[in-house]
Amino acid sequence: MSVHTDTVPLAKPVLGPEEEAAVVEVLRSGHLSLGPRVPAFEQAFAARLGVAHASAVSSGTAGLHLALRATGLEEGDEVVTSPFSFVASANSILYERARPVFADIDPITLNLDPAAAKAAVTDRTKALLPVHIFGFPADLPAFERLGLPIVEDACEALGAVHADGVPVGGRGHPAVFGFYANKQLTTGEGGMVTLGDPATKERIDSERNQGRAPDMGWLDHDRLGFNYRLSDIACAIGLAHRRRGDAPADTAASAAGASSSPR
């Protein structure tokens, strides 16, 4: 009796001539960063989710960090989150010398349990960080009733939809998506923050670019920032990948089955 040992990959990016042509076009333009593909990718992504704004960043982890900073997170603050996630969820809290507070998960959905999160809230709680684990939407209406700022870890959830028909990432809270090679849409590395507040987008756009505001000169910076930019090369790949169709078909990973993996 023969034994088959073929390996079925958990996720495999689907890349082809469209992505190759998009990259070559950027390379020939000589405009590799801070160019027109970045806002084009942001606008296309925001339009897909029906949200007002999106900010492209270098990774999902970078997006989580900047989104949490935008809540006003400071040293000693607490953020209630899930213990069942990739390490980046907790790391993004620790970057600001804040404290991740792990609350229990629902045994069926594996998402952060709203009742457990409520019980974990103290007077030092600054925000909630629910994770849409394996792409299954967390119970955002229940978290919203707690009255705290929410940052959504949606790195595995592109294409998922809440029970009320709103796409994950489309509720207006900062929601962070990842574009690592095993995600539904990939740019190799990269991420996107979707959000409804223009002031928060302005802050994230500045802090991803070393703290430079849009109306400031090349060496003029007015706040602490980071090198969290996403290149035009990556955005060109993202735009081409986006044109393949709705996100769940973009890679072999489905919105409900993406791995708990690099942000």
mmCIF file of C-alpha atoms in Angstrom:
data_model
loop_
_atom_site.group_PDB
_atom_site.id
_atom_site.type_symbol
_atom_site.label_atom_id
_atom_site.label_comp_id
_atom_site.label_asym_id
_atom_site.label_seq_id
_atom_site.Cartn_x
_atom_site.Cartn_y
_atom_site.Cartn_z
ATOM 1 C CA MET A 1 0.000 0.000 0.000
ATOM 2 C CA SER A 2 1.433 3.363 -1.055
ATOM 3 C CA VAL A 3 1.536 6.247 1.366
ATOM 4 C CA HIS A 4 0.990 9.811 0.160
ATOM 5 C CA THR A 5 3.102 12.410 1.951
ATOM 6 C CA ASP A 6 2.111 15.569 0.057
ATOM 7 C CA THR A 7 2.125 18.663 2.248
ATOM 8 C CA VAL A 8 -0.892 20.950 2.200
ATOM 9 C CA PRO A 9 0.238 24.465 3.147
ATOM 10 C CA LEU A 10 -1.734 26.305 5.800
ATOM 11 C CA ALA A 11 -1.582 29.416 3.657
ATOM 12 C CA LYS A 12 0.013 30.285 0.333
ATOM 13 C CA PRO A 13 0.002 33.716 -1.300
ATOM 14 C CA VAL A 14 -1.423 33.924 -4.804
ATOM 15 C CA LEU A 15 0.805 36.287 -6.769
ATOM 16 C CA GLY A 16 1.057 36.603 -10.518
ATOM 17 C CA PRO A 17 1.710 38.849 -13.522
ATOM 18 C CA GLU A 18 -0.451 41.686 -12.160
ATOM 19 C CA GLU A 19 1.659 42.031 -9.020
ATOM 20 C CA GLU A 20 4.888 41.703 -11.004
ATOM 21 C CA ALA A 21 3.825 44.437 -13.421
ATOM 22 C CA ALA A 22 2.800 46.717 -10.543
ATOM 23 C CA VAL A 23 6.188 46.342 -8.863
ATOM 24 C CA VAL A 24 8.096 46.951 -12.107
ATOM 25 C CA GLU A 25 6.071 50.112 -12.730
ATOM 26 C CA VAL A 26 7.057 51.486 -9.322
ATOM 27 C CA LEU A 27 10.703 50.529 -9.772
ATOM 28 C CA ARG A 28 10.854 52.283 -13.126
ATOM 29 C CA SER A 29 9.190 55.381 -11.690
ATOM 30 C CA GLY A 30 11.993 55.806 -9.164
ATOM 31 C CA HIS A 31 9.413 56.816 -6.537
ATOM 32 C CA LEU A 32 9.746 53.944 -4.091
ATOM 33 C CA SER A 33 8.348 55.522 -0.913
ATOM 34 C CA LEU A 34 5.986 58.350 0.085
ATOM 35 C CA GLY A 35 4.523 58.198 -3.394
ATOM 36 C CA PRO A 36 1.052 57.987 -4.967
ATOM 37 C CA ARG A 37 0.471 54.270 -4.361
ATOM 38 C CA VAL A 38 0.196 54.767 -0.606
ATOM 39 C CA PRO A 39 -2.934 56.985 -0.620
ATOM 40 C CA ALA A 40 -4.370 54.973 -3.515
ATOM 41 C CA PHE A 41 -4.071 51.745 -1.515
ATOM 42 C CA GLU A 42 -5.501 53.416 1.601
ATOM 43 C CA GLN A 43 -8.504 54.755 -0.296
ATOM 44 C CA ALA A 44 -9.227 51.440 -2.001
ATOM 45 C CA PHE A 45 -8.980 49.573 1.292
ATOM 46 C CA ALA A 46 -11.216 52.035 3.152
ATOM 47 C CA ALA A 47 -13.792 51.921 0.366
ATOM 48 C CA ARG A 48 -13.934 48.137 0.519
ATOM 49 C CA LEU A 49 -14.848 48.245 4.211
ATOM 50 C CA GLY A 50 -17.102 51.291 3.972
ATOM 51 C CA VAL A 51 -15.038 53.278 6.458
ATOM 52 C CA ALA A 52 -13.917 56.886 6.187
ATOM 53 C CA HIS A 53 -10.163 56.540 6.592
ATOM 54 C CA ALA A 54 -7.255 54.121 6.432
ATOM 55 C CA SER A 55 -3.560 54.482 7.200
ATOM 56 C CA ALA A 56 -0.997 52.140 5.655
ATOM 57 C CA VAL A 57 1.806 51.035 7.976
ATOM 58 C CA SER A 58 4.806 48.730 7.887
ATOM 59 C CA SER A 59 3.125 45.862 9.781
ATOM 60 C CA GLY A 60 0.070 44.910 11.778
ATOM 61 C CA THR A 61 2.195 45.289 14.906
ATOM 62 C CA ALA A 62 3.063 48.858 13.952
ATOM 63 C CA GLY A 63 -0.625 49.550 13.377
ATOM 64 C CA LEU A 64 -1.563 48.202 16.806
ATOM 65 C CA HIS A 65 1.139 50.323 18.438
ATOM 66 C CA LEU A 66 0.050 53.551 16.730
ATOM 67 C CA ALA A 67 -3.654 52.886 17.279
ATOM 68 C CA LEU A 68 -3.094 52.296 20.991
ATOM 69 C CA ARG A 69 -0.949 55.441 21.262
ATOM 70 C CA ALA A 70 -3.829 57.366 19.723
ATOM 71 C CA THR A 71 -6.065 56.396 22.653
ATOM 72 C CA GLY A 72 -3.697 58.326 24.932
ATOM 73 C CA LEU A 73 -2.131 55.197 26.400
ATOM 74 C CA GLU A 74 0.584 56.005 28.943
ATOM 75 C CA GLU A 75 2.941 54.220 31.309
ATOM 76 C CA GLY A 76 1.023 52.378 34.021
ATOM 77 C CA ASP A 77 -2.269 52.290 32.127
ATOM 78 C CA GLU A 78 -4.031 48.981 31.527
ATOM 79 C CA VAL A 79 -5.465 47.492 28.360
ATOM 80 C CA VAL A 80 -7.824 44.525 28.597
ATOM 81 C CA THR A 81 -7.117 42.000 25.868
ATOM 82 C CA SER A 82 -7.154 38.314 24.968
ATOM 83 C CA PRO A 83 -4.524 35.819 26.154
ATOM 84 C CA PHE A 84 -5.244 33.738 23.040
ATOM 85 C CA SER A 85 -3.466 35.638 20.274
ATOM 86 C CA PHE A 86 -0.136 36.183 18.590
ATOM 87 C CA VAL A 87 2.391 37.909 20.873
ATOM 88 C CA ALA A 88 2.137 41.199 18.942
ATOM 89 C CA SER A 89 -1.203 42.008 20.605
ATOM 90 C CA ALA A 90 0.425 42.196 24.028
ATOM 91 C CA ASN A 91 3.715 43.613 22.743
ATOM 92 C CA SER A 92 1.975 46.644 21.288
ATOM 93 C CA ILE A 93 0.717 47.500 24.792
ATOM 94 C CA LEU A 94 4.109 46.946 26.405
ATOM 95 C CA TYR A 95 5.782 49.305 23.911
ATOM 96 C CA GLU A 96 4.099 52.164 25.798
ATOM 97 C CA ARG A 97 5.049 50.709 29.208
ATOM 98 C CA ALA A 98 1.400 49.939 29.810
ATOM 99 C CA ARG A 99 0.068 46.660 31.208
ATOM 100 C CA PRO A 100 -1.841 44.039 29.243
ATOM 101 C CA VAL A 101 -4.628 42.584 31.377
ATOM 102 C CA PHE A 102 -5.671 39.171 30.097
ATOM 103 C CA ALA A 103 -9.339 38.253 30.467
ATOM 104 C CA ASP A 104 -10.850 34.880 29.657
ATOM 105 C CA ILE A 105 -12.033 33.821 26.216
ATOM 106 C CA ASP A 106 -15.324 32.355 25.077
ATOM 107 C CA PRO A 107 -14.967 28.533 24.825
ATOM 108 C CA ILE A 108 -16.885 28.436 21.537
ATOM 109 C CA THR A 109 -15.662 31.458 19.555
ATOM 110 C CA LEU A 110 -12.234 31.629 21.256
ATOM 111 C CA ASN A 111 -12.619 35.421 21.256
ATOM 112 C CA LEU A 112 -12.278 37.675 24.298
ATOM 113 C CA ASP A 113 -15.374 37.198 26.464
ATOM 114 C CA PRO A 114 -17.188 40.533 27.023
ATOM 115 C CA ALA A 115 -18.305 39.598 30.548
ATOM 116 C CA ALA A 116 -14.757 38.606 31.500
ATOM 117 C CA ALA A 117 -13.434 41.823 29.984
ATOM 118 C CA LYS A 118 -15.940 43.857 31.980
ATOM 119 C CA ALA A 119 -14.858 42.130 35.192
ATOM 120 C CA ALA A 120 -11.223 42.965 34.411
ATOM 121 C CA VAL A 121 -11.814 46.703 34.003
ATOM 122 C CA THR A 122 -10.335 48.924 36.726
ATOM 123 C CA ASP A 123 -9.894 52.655 37.165
ATOM 124 C CA ARG A 124 -6.577 52.283 35.324
ATOM 125 C CA THR A 125 -8.105 50.678 32.222
ATOM 126 C CA LYS A 126 -7.427 52.884 29.207
ATOM 127 C CA ALA A 127 -8.692 50.734 26.347
ATOM 128 C CA LEU A 128 -9.960 47.365 25.166
ATOM 129 C CA LEU A 129 -8.076 45.315 22.580
ATOM 130 C CA PRO A 130 -10.328 42.497 21.337
ATOM 131 C CA VAL A 131 -8.861 40.094 18.776
ATOM 132 C CA HIS A 132 -10.942 38.674 15.933
ATOM 133 C CA ILE A 133 -9.228 35.340 16.364
ATOM 134 C CA PHE A 134 -8.894 33.207 13.218
ATOM 135 C CA GLY A 135 -11.089 35.816 11.494
ATOM 136 C CA PHE A 136 -14.196 35.183 13.624
ATOM 137 C CA PRO A 137 -15.725 38.569 14.552
ATOM 138 C CA ALA A 138 -15.508 39.488 18.223
ATOM 139 C CA ASP A 139 -18.693 40.734 19.916
ATOM 140 C CA LEU A 140 -18.049 44.426 19.307
ATOM 141 C CA PRO A 141 -21.533 45.655 20.354
ATOM 142 C CA ALA A 142 -20.951 44.117 23.802
ATOM 143 C CA PHE A 143 -17.539 45.767 24.101
ATOM 144 C CA GLU A 144 -18.941 49.082 22.918
ATOM 145 C CA ARG A 145 -21.400 49.048 25.807
ATOM 146 C CA LEU A 146 -18.467 49.145 28.236
ATOM 147 C CA GLY A 147 -17.820 52.744 27.181
ATOM 148 C CA LEU A 148 -14.045 52.470 26.741
ATOM 149 C CA PRO A 149 -11.861 53.202 23.688
ATOM 150 C CA ILE A 150 -11.568 50.125 21.484
ATOM 151 C CA VAL A 151 -8.721 49.078 19.220
ATOM 152 C CA GLU A 152 -9.530 45.997 17.158
ATOM 153 C CA ASP A 153 -6.862 43.435 16.313
ATOM 154 C CA ALA A 154 -8.321 42.441 12.954
ATOM 155 C CA CYS A 155 -5.049 41.145 11.512
ATOM 156 C CA GLU A 156 -6.667 37.795 10.673
ATOM 157 C CA ALA A 157 -10.126 39.069 9.822
ATOM 158 C CA LEU A 158 -10.139 40.785 6.428
ATOM 159 C CA GLY A 159 -13.409 39.816 4.756
ATOM 160 C CA ALA A 160 -15.209 38.879 7.969
ATOM 161 C CA VAL A 161 -18.599 40.452 8.683
ATOM 162 C CA HIS A 162 -20.394 41.107 11.964
ATOM 163 C CA ALA A 163 -23.871 39.670 12.543
ATOM 164 C CA ASP A 164 -25.406 43.086 11.833
ATOM 165 C CA GLY A 165 -23.813 43.157 8.369
ATOM 166 C CA VAL A 166 -21.005 45.606 9.144
ATOM 167 C CA PRO A 167 -17.596 44.429 7.895
ATOM 168 C CA VAL A 168 -14.933 43.894 10.519
ATOM 169 C CA GLY A 169 -12.958 47.132 10.508
ATOM 170 C CA GLY A 170 -15.933 49.187 9.392
ATOM 171 C CA ARG A 171 -17.382 50.253 12.744
ATOM 172 C CA GLY A 172 -15.213 53.357 13.092
ATOM 173 C CA HIS A 173 -12.926 52.153 15.872
ATOM 174 C CA PRO A 174 -9.263 51.882 14.932
ATOM 175 C CA ALA A 175 -9.025 48.371 13.484
ATOM 176 C CA VAL A 176 -5.702 46.890 12.453
ATOM 177 C CA PHE A 177 -5.133 44.489 9.559
ATOM 178 C CA GLY A 178 -1.952 42.595 8.702
ATOM 179 C CA PHE A 179 -0.544 41.836 5.252
ATOM 180 C CA TYR A 180 2.029 39.195 6.144
ATOM 181 C CA ALA A 181 2.479 36.490 3.499
ATOM 182 C CA ASN A 182 -0.159 34.163 5.017
ATOM 183 C CA LYS A 183 -2.930 36.755 5.158
ATOM 184 C CA GLN A 184 -5.978 37.090 2.898
ATOM 185 C CA LEU A 185 -4.362 40.066 1.197
ATOM 186 C CA THR A 186 -0.579 40.259 1.243
ATOM 187 C CA THR A 187 2.120 42.800 0.549
ATOM 188 C CA GLY A 188 4.825 40.529 2.009
ATOM 189 C CA GLU A 189 4.991 42.677 5.126
ATOM 190 C CA GLY A 190 2.636 45.511 5.971
ATOM 191 C CA GLY A 191 -0.550 46.547 7.674
ATOM 192 C CA MET A 192 -3.471 48.947 7.614
ATOM 193 C CA VAL A 193 -5.382 50.848 10.283
ATOM 194 C CA THR A 194 -8.995 51.631 9.399
ATOM 195 C CA LEU A 195 -10.761 54.329 11.381
ATOM 196 C CA GLY A 196 -13.531 56.864 11.328
ATOM 197 C CA ASP A 197 -11.917 59.881 13.006
ATOM 198 C CA PRO A 198 -9.893 62.219 10.734
ATOM 199 C CA ALA A 199 -7.865 63.614 13.658
ATOM 200 C CA THR A 200 -6.737 60.104 14.603
ATOM 201 C CA LYS A 201 -5.721 59.408 11.007
ATOM 202 C CA GLU A 202 -3.701 62.615 10.966
ATOM 203 C CA ARG A 203 -1.918 61.554 14.140
ATOM 204 C CA ILE A 204 -1.197 58.025 12.886
ATOM 205 C CA ASP A 205 -0.008 59.331 9.507
ATOM 206 C CA SER A 206 2.392 61.673 11.299
ATOM 207 C CA GLU A 207 3.721 59.170 13.821
ATOM 208 C CA ARG A 208 4.337 56.507 11.151
ATOM 209 C CA ASN A 209 6.578 59.053 9.412
ATOM 210 C CA GLN A 210 8.901 60.126 12.237
ATOM 211 C CA GLY A 211 6.398 62.663 13.598
ATOM 212 C CA ARG A 212 6.238 64.869 10.523
ATOM 213 C CA ALA A 213 2.918 66.615 9.883
ATOM 214 C CA PRO A 214 1.646 66.899 6.267
ATOM 215 C CA ASP A 215 2.348 70.655 6.118
ATOM 216 C CA MET A 216 5.887 70.408 7.482
ATOM 217 C CA GLY A 217 9.239 70.354 5.713
ATOM 218 C CA TRP A 218 11.533 67.376 5.171
ATOM 219 C CA LEU A 219 13.471 67.796 8.423
ATOM 220 C CA ASP A 220 10.687 69.469 10.394
ATOM 221 C CA HIS A 221 8.966 67.268 12.990
ATOM 222 C CA ASP A 222 6.654 68.296 15.815
ATOM 223 C CA ARG A 223 6.154 65.056 17.781
ATOM 224 C CA LEU A 224 7.724 61.711 18.599
ATOM 225 C CA GLY A 225 7.410 59.400 15.650
ATOM 226 C CA PHE A 226 8.550 56.079 14.219
ATOM 227 C CA ASN A 227 9.688 54.639 10.918
ATOM 228 C CA TYR A 228 6.468 52.737 10.316
ATOM 229 C CA ARG A 229 5.919 53.699 6.670
ATOM 230 C CA LEU A 230 4.709 51.240 4.035
ATOM 231 C CA SER A 231 6.591 51.538 0.739
ATOM 232 C CA ASP A 232 5.074 52.267 -2.648
ATOM 233 C CA ILE A 233 6.354 48.867 -3.791
ATOM 234 C CA ALA A 234 4.314 47.123 -1.103
ATOM 235 C CA CYS A 235 1.260 49.294 -1.766
ATOM 236 C CA ALA A 236 1.472 48.514 -5.482
ATOM 237 C CA ILE A 237 1.376 44.795 -4.650
ATOM 238 C CA GLY A 238 -1.567 45.447 -2.326
ATOM 239 C CA LEU A 239 -3.492 47.338 -5.000
ATOM 240 C CA ALA A 240 -2.920 44.577 -7.545
ATOM 241 C CA HIS A 241 -3.865 41.913 -5.013
ATOM 242 C CA ARG A 242 -6.962 43.900 -4.050
ATOM 243 C CA ARG A 243 -8.109 43.941 -7.680
ATOM 244 C CA ARG A 244 -8.204 40.148 -7.729
ATOM 245 C CA GLY A 245 -11.549 40.394 -5.962
ATOM 246 C CA ASP A 246 -12.942 40.219 -2.464
ATOM 247 C CA ALA A 247 -10.413 39.430 0.238
ATOM 248 C CA PRO A 248 -11.348 35.812 1.119
ATOM 249 C CA ALA A 249 -10.353 34.734 -2.391
ATOM 250 C CA ASP A 250 -7.052 36.579 -2.373
ATOM 251 C CA THR A 251 -5.031 33.785 -0.771
ATOM 252 C CA ALA A 252 -5.437 30.189 0.276
ATOM 253 C CA ALA A 253 -6.180 31.384 3.794
ATOM 254 C CA SER A 254 -9.856 32.144 4.389
ATOM 255 C CA ALA A 255 -11.224 34.854 6.678
ATOM 256 C CA ALA A 256 -12.391 32.171 9.070
ATOM 257 C CA GLY A 257 -9.250 30.092 8.881
ATOM 258 C CA ALA A 258 -6.216 32.368 8.837
ATOM 259 C CA SER A 259 -3.476 31.267 11.169
ATOM 260 C CA SER A 260 -2.678 32.994 14.450
ATOM 261 C CA SER A 261 0.553 34.324 13.092
ATOM 262 C CA PRO A 262 2.879 37.251 12.484
ATOM 263 C CA ARG A 263 1.251 40.647 12.551
#
